PDB file of C-alpha atoms in Angstrom:
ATOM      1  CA  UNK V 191      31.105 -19.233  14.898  1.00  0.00           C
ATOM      2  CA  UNK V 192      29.258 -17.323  12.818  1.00  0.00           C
ATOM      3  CA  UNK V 193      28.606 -13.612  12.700  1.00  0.00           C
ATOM      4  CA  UNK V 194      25.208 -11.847  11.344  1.00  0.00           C
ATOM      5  CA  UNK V 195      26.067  -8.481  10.142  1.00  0.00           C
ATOM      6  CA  UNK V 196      24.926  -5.953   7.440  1.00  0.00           C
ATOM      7  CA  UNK V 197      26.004  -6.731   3.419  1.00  0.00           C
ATOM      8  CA  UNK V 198      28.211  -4.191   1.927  1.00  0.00           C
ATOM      9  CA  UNK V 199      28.609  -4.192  -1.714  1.00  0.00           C
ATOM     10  CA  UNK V 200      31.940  -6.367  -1.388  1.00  0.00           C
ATOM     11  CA  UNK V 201      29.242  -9.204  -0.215  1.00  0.00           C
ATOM     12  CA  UNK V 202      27.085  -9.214  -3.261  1.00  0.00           C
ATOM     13  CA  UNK V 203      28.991 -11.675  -5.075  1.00  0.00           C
ATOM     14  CA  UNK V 204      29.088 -14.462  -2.800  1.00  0.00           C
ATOM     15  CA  UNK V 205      25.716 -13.713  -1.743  1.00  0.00           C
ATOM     16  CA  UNK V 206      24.417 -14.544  -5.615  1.00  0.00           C
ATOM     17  CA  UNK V 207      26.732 -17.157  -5.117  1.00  0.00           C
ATOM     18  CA  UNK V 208      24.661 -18.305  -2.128  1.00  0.00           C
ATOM     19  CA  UNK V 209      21.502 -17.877  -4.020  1.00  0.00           C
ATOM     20  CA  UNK V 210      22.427 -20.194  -6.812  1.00  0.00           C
ATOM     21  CA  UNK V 211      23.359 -23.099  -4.686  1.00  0.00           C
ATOM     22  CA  UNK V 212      20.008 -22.824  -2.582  1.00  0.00           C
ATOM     23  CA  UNK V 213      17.006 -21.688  -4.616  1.00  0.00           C
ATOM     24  CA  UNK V 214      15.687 -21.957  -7.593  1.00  0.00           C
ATOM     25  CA  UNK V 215      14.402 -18.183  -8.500  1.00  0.00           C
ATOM     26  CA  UNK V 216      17.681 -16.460  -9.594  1.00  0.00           C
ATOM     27  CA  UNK V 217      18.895 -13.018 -10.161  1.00  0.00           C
ATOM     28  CA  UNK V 218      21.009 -11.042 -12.269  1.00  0.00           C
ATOM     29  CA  UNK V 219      23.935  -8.816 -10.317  1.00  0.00           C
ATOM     30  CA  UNK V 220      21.814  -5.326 -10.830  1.00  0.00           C
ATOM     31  CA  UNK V 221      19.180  -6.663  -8.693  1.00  0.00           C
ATOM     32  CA  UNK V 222      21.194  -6.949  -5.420  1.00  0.00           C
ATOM     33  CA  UNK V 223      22.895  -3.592  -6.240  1.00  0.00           C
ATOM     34  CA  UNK V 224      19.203  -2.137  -6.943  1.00  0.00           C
ATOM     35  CA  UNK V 225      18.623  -3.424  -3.431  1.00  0.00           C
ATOM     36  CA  UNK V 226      21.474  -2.796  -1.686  1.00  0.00           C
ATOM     37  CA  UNK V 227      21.588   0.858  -2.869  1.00  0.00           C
ATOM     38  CA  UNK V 228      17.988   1.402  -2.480  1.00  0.00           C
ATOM     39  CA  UNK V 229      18.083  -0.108   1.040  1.00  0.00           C
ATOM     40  CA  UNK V 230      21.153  -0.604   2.458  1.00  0.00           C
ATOM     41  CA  UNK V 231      19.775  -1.338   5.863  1.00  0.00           C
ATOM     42  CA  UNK V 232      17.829  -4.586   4.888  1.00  0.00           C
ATOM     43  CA  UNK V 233      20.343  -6.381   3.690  1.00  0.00           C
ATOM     44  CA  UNK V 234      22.345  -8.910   5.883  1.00  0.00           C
ATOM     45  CA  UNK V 235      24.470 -11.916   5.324  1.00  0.00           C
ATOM     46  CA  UNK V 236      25.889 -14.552   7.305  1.00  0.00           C
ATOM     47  CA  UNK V 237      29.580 -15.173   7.648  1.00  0.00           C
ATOM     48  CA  UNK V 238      31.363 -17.986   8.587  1.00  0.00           C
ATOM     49  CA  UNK V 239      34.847 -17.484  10.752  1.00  0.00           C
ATOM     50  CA  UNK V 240      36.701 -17.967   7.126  1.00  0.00           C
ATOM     51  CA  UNK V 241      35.302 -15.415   6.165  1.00  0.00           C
ATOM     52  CA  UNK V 242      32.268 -16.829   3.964  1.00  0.00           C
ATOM     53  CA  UNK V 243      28.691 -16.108   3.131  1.00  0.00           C
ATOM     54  CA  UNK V 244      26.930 -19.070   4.154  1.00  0.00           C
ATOM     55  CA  UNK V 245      23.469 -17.201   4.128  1.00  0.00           C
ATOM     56  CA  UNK V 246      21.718 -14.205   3.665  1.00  0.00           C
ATOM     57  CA  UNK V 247      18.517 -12.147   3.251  1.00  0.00           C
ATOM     58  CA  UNK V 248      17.606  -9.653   0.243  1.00  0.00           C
ATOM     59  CA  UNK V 249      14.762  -7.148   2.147  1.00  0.00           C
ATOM     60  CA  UNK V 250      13.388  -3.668  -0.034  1.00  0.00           C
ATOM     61  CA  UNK V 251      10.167  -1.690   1.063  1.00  0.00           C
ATOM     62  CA  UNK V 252       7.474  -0.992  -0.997  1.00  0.00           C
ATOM     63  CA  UNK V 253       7.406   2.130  -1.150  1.00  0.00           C
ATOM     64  CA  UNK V 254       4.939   3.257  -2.950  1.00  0.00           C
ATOM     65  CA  UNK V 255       2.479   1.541  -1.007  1.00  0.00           C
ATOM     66  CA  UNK V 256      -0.275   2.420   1.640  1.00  0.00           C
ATOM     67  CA  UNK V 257      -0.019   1.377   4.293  1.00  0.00           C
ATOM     68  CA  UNK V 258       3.553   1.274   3.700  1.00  0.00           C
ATOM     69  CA  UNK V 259       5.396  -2.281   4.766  1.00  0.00           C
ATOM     70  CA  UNK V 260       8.410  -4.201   3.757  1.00  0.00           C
ATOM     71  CA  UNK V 261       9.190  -7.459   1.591  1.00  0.00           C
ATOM     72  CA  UNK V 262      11.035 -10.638   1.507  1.00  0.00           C
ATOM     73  CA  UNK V 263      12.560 -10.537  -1.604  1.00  0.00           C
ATOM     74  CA  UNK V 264      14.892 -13.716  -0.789  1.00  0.00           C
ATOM     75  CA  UNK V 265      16.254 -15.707   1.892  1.00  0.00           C
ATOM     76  CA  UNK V 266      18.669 -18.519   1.715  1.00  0.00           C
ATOM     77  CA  UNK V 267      21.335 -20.784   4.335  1.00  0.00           C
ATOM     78  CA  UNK V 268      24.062 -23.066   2.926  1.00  0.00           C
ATOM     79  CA  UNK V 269      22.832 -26.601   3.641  1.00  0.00           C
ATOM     80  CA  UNK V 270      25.647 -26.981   5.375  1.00  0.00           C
ATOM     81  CA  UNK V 271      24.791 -24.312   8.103  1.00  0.00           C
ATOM     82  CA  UNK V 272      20.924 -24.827   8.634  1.00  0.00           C
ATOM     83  CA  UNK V 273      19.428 -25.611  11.862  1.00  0.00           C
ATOM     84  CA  UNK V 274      21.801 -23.326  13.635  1.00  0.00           C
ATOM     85  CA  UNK V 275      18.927 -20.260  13.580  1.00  0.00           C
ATOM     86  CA  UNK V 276      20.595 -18.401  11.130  1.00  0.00           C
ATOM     87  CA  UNK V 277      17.689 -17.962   9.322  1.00  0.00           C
ATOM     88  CA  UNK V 278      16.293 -16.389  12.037  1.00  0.00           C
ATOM     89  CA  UNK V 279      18.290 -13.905  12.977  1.00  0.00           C
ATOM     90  CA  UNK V 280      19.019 -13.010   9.502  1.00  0.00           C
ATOM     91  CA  UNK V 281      14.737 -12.203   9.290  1.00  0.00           C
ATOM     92  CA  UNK V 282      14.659 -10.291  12.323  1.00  0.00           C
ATOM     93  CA  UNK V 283      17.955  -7.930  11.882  1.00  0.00           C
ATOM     94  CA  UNK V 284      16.219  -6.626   8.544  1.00  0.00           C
ATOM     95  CA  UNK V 285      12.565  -6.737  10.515  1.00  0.00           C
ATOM     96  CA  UNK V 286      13.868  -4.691  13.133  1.00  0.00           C
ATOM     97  CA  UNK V 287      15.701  -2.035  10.543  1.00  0.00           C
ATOM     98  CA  UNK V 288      11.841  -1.932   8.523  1.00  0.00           C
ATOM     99  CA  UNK V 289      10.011  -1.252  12.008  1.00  0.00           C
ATOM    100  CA  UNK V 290      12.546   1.110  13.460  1.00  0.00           C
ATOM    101  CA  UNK V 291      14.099   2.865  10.374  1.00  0.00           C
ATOM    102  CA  UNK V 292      11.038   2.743   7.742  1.00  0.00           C
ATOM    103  CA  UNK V 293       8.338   2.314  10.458  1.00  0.00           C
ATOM    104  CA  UNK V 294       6.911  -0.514   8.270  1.00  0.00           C
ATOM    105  CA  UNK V 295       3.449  -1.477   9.323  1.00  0.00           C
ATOM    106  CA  UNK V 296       3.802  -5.010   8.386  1.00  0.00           C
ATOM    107  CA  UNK V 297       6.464  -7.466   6.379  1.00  0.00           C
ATOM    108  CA  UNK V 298       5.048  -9.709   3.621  1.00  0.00           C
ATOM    109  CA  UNK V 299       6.719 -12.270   1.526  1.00  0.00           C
ATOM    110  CA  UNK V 300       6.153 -15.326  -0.543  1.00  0.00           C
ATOM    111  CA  UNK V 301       6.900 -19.013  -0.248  1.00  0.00           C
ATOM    112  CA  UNK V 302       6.504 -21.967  -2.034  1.00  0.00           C
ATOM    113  CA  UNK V 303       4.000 -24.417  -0.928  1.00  0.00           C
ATOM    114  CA  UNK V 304       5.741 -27.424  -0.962  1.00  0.00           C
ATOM    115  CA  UNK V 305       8.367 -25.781   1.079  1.00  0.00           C
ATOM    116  CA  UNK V 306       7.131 -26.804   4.302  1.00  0.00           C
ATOM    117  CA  UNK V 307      10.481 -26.346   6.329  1.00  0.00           C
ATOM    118  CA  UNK V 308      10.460 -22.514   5.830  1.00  0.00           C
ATOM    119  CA  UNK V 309       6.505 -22.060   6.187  1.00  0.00           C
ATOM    120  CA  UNK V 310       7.096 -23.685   9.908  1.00  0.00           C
ATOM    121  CA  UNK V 311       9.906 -21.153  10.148  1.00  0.00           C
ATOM    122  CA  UNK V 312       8.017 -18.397   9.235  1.00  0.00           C
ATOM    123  CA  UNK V 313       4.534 -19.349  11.100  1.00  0.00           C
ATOM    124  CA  UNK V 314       5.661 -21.347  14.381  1.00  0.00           C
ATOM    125  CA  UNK V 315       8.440 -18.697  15.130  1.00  0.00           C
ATOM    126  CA  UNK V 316       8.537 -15.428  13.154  1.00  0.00           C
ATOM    127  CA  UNK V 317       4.953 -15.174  13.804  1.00  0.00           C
ATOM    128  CA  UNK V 318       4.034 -15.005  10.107  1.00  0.00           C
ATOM    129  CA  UNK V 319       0.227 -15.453   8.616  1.00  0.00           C
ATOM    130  CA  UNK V 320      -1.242 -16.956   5.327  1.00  0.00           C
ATOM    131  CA  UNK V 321      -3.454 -14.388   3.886  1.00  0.00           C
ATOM    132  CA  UNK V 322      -3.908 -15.988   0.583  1.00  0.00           C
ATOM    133  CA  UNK V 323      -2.395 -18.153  -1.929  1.00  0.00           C
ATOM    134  CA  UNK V 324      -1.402 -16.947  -5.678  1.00  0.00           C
ATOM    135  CA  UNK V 325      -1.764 -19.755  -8.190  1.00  0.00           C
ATOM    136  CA  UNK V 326       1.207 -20.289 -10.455  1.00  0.00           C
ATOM    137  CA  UNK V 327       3.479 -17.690  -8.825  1.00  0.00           C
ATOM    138  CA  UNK V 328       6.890 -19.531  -9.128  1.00  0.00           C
ATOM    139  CA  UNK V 329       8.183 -19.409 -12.908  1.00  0.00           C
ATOM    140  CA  UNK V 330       7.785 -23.359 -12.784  1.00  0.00           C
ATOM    141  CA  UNK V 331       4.109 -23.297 -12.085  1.00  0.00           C
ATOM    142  CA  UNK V 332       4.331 -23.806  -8.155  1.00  0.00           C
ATOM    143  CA  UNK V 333       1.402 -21.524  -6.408  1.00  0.00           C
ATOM    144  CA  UNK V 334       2.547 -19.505  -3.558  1.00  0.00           C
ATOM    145  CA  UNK V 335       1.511 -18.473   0.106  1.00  0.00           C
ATOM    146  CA  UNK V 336       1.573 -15.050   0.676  1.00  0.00           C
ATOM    147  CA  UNK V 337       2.181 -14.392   4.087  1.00  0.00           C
ATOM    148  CA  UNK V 338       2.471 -11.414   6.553  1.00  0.00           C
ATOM    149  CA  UNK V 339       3.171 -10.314  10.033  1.00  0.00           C
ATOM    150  CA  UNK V 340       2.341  -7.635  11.706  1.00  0.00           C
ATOM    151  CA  UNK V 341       4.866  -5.264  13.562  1.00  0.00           C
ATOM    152  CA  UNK V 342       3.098  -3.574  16.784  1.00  0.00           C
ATOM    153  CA  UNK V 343      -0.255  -4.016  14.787  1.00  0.00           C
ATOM    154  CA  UNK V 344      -2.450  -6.826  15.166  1.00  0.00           C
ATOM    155  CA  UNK V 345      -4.363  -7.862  12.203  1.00  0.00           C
ATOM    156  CA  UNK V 346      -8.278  -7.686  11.598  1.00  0.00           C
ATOM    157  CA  UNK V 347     -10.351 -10.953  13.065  1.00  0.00           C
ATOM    158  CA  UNK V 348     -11.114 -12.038   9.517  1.00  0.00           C
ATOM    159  CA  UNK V 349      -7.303 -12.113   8.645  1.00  0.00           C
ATOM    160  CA  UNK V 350      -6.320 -14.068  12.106  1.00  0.00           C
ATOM    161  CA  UNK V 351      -8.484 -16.226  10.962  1.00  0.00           C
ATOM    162  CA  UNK V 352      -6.454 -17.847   7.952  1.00  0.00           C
ATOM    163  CA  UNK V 353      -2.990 -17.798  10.639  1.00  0.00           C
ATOM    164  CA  UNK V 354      -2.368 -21.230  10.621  1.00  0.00           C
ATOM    165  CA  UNK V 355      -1.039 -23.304  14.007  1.00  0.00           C
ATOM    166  CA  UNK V 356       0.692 -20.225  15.570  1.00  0.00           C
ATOM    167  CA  UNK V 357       2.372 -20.437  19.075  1.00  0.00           C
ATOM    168  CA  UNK V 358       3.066 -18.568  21.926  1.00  0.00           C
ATOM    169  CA  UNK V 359       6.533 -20.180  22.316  1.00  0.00           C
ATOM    170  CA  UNK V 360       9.124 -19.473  19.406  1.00  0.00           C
ATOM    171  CA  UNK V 361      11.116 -22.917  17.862  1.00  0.00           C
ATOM    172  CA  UNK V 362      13.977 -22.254  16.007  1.00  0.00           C
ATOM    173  CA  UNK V 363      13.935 -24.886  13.354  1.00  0.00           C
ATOM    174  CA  UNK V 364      14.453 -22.639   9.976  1.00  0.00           C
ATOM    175  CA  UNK V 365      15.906 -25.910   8.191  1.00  0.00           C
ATOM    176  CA  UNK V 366      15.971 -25.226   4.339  1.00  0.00           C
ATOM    177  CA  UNK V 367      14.698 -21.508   4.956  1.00  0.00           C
ATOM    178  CA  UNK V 368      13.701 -19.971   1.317  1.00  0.00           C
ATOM    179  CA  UNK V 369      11.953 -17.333  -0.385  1.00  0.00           C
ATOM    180  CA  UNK V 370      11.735 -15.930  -3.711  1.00  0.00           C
ATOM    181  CA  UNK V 371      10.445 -14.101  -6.479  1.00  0.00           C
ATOM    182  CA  UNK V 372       9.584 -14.899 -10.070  1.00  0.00           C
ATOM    183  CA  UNK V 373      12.099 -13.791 -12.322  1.00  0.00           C
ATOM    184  CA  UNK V 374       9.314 -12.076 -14.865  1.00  0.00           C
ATOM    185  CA  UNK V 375       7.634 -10.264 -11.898  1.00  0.00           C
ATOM    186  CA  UNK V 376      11.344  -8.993 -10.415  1.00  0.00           C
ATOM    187  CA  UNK V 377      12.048  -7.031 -13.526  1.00  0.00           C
ATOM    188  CA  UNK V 378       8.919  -5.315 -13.644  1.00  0.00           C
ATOM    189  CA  UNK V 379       8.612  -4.223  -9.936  1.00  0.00           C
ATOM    190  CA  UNK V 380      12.933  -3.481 -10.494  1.00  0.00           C
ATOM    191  CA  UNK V 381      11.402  -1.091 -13.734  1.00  0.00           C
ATOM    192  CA  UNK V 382       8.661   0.330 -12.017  1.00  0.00           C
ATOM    193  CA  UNK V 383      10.190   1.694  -8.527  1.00  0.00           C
ATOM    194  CA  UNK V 384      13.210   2.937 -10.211  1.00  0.00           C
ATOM    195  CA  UNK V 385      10.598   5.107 -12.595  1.00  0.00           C
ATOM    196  CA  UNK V 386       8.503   6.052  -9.395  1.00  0.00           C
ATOM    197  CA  UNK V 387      10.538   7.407  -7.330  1.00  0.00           C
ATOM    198  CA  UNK V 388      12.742  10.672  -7.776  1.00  0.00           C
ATOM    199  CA  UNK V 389      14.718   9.927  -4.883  1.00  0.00           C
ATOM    200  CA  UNK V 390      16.215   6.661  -6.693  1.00  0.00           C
ATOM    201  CA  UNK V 391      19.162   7.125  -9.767  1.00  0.00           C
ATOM    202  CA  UNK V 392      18.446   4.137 -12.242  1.00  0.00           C
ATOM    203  CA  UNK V 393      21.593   2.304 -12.266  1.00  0.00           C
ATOM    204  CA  UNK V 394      22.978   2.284 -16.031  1.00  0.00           C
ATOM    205  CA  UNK V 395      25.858  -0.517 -17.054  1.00  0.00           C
ATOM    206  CA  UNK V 396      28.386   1.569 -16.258  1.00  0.00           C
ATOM    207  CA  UNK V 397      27.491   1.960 -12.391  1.00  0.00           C
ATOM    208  CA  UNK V 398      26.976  -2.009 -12.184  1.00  0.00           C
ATOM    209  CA  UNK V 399      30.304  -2.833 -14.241  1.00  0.00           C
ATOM    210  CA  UNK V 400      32.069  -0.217 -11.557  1.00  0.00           C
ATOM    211  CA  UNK V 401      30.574  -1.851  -8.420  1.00  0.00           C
ATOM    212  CA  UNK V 402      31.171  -5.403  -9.685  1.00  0.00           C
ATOM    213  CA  UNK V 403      34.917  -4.300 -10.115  1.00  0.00           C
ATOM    214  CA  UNK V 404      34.517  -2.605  -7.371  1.00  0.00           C
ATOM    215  CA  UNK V 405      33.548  -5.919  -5.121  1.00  0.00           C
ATOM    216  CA  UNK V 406      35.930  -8.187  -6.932  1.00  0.00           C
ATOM    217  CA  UNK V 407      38.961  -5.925  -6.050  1.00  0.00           C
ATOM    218  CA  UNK V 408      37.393  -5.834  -2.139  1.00  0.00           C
ATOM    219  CA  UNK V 409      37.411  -9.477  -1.858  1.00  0.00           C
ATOM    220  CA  UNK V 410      41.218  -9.510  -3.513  1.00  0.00           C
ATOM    221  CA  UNK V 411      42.387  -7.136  -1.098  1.00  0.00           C
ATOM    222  CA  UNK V 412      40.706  -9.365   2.034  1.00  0.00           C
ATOM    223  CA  UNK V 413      42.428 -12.039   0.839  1.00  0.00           C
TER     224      UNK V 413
END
C-alpha cells in the first residue's frame, strides 16, 4: 500500500534521492527547501508501507504573474511503482491545494517531447493542453511542450485548438511520469522570486545546513 500525503522537510532528502534515480534535470538541496518553505502546500510525496519515497511532485506558484497560476516544477515515480496511478494522484493533491488555497487560474508545466508516456498522462487524463513548444529547453538540447490546464476556466477557441486527442473518459496510465526544469533557468527564477517578493526570507547557508541536519536527525529518529 501506498499512502499520498504532504512532504515535510524530513522528506526532502529522499525525495532528491527520488529525483536522481528518475530524471535527468537535477537540483541542488536549497531548491526543495526554497519550495517547500515558499509553498508548503504543493508539495507531496509518495510513501511506500516501509516507509519510503517512491515518488513525488515539486509544485510553486508564480506569483508574480497575471493571471496568477501554478507550475510543475518536477514530477517523478520509482520505476518500480509506476502504473499504479501514483502519478496521478500526486498531480491532483497539489492541483487541488493551487485551485482551492491560491485560487490558481490555470497549472502549466513542461515536458520533454520524446517523453511520450507522461504527455499521455498529462493530456488523456489530467486534461492538460499543448500551447506551444520551446526549442532547446532541456539543458541537453531536447525542445519542450509547454502545456496547461485550466481549473474552472475553459480556454479561448484558438488555444483548444492546439489540445491534442483529449477524452471525456480519464485512463490512468502515468507510466514513466516526468517533468522538469533546466538547471540554468531554475536558478534564475530561484534568484528572482526570492528578490520579488517581501513576503519571502532568502534562505542563506546557514538556514539550509540547519534544515538538512535538521531532516537527517528526523529520519534517524524514525528509524
Amino acid at each position: 500500500m501506498v499512502n499520498i500525503r504532504k512532504a515535510e522537510v524530513s522528506d526532502l532528502l529522499e525525495m532528491q534521492n527520488c529525483n536522481l534515480f528518475c530524471l535527468p534535470e537535477n537540483y541542488q538541496m536549497k531548491y526543495y527547501l526554497y519550495h517547500i518553505l515558499s509553498w508548503p502546500q504543493l508539495l507531496y510525496v509518495a510513501e511506500d508501507y516501509n516507509g519510503k519515497i517512491v515518488g513525488y511532485v515539486l509544485a510553486k506558484m508564480e506569483d508574480n504573474s497575471k493571471p496568477l497560476h501554478g507550475h510543475i516544477t518536477s514530477l517523478a515515480v520509482l520505476r518500480s511503482h509506476r502504473k499504479l496511478g501514483l502519478a496521478t494522484k500526486l498531480m491532483r493533491s497539489a492541483q487541488k491545494e493551487m485551485e482551492t488555497v491560491f485560487k490558481a487560474e490555470y497549472i502549466s508545466l513542461h515536458v520533454r517531447k520524446s517523453n511520450t508516456a507522461a504527455y499521455h498522462l498529462y493530456t488523456k487524463t489530467l486534461g492538460y493542453e499543448q500551447h506551444d513548444i520551446e526549442s532547446k529547453y532541456y539543458a541537453d538540447g531536447e525542445d519542450a511542450y509547454y502545456m496547461k490546464c485550466y481549473l474552472n476556466k475553459k480556454p479561448s477557441k484558438d488555444k483548444a485548438k492546439n489540445a491534442e486527442g483529449k477524452s471525456d473518459e480519464e485512463k490512468d496510465k502515468d507510466a514513466a511520469a516526468t517533468s522538469g526544469t533546466k538547471k540554468e533557468e531554475t536558478a534564475k527564477a530561484e534568484e528572482k522570486q526570492e528578490k520579488s517578493s517581501g513576503k519571502k526570507a532568502a534562505l542563506t547557508k546557514e538556514d539550509i545546513a540547519a534544515a538538512i541536519k535538521k531532516a537527517e536527525l528526523q529520519k534517524k529518529a524514525k528509524k
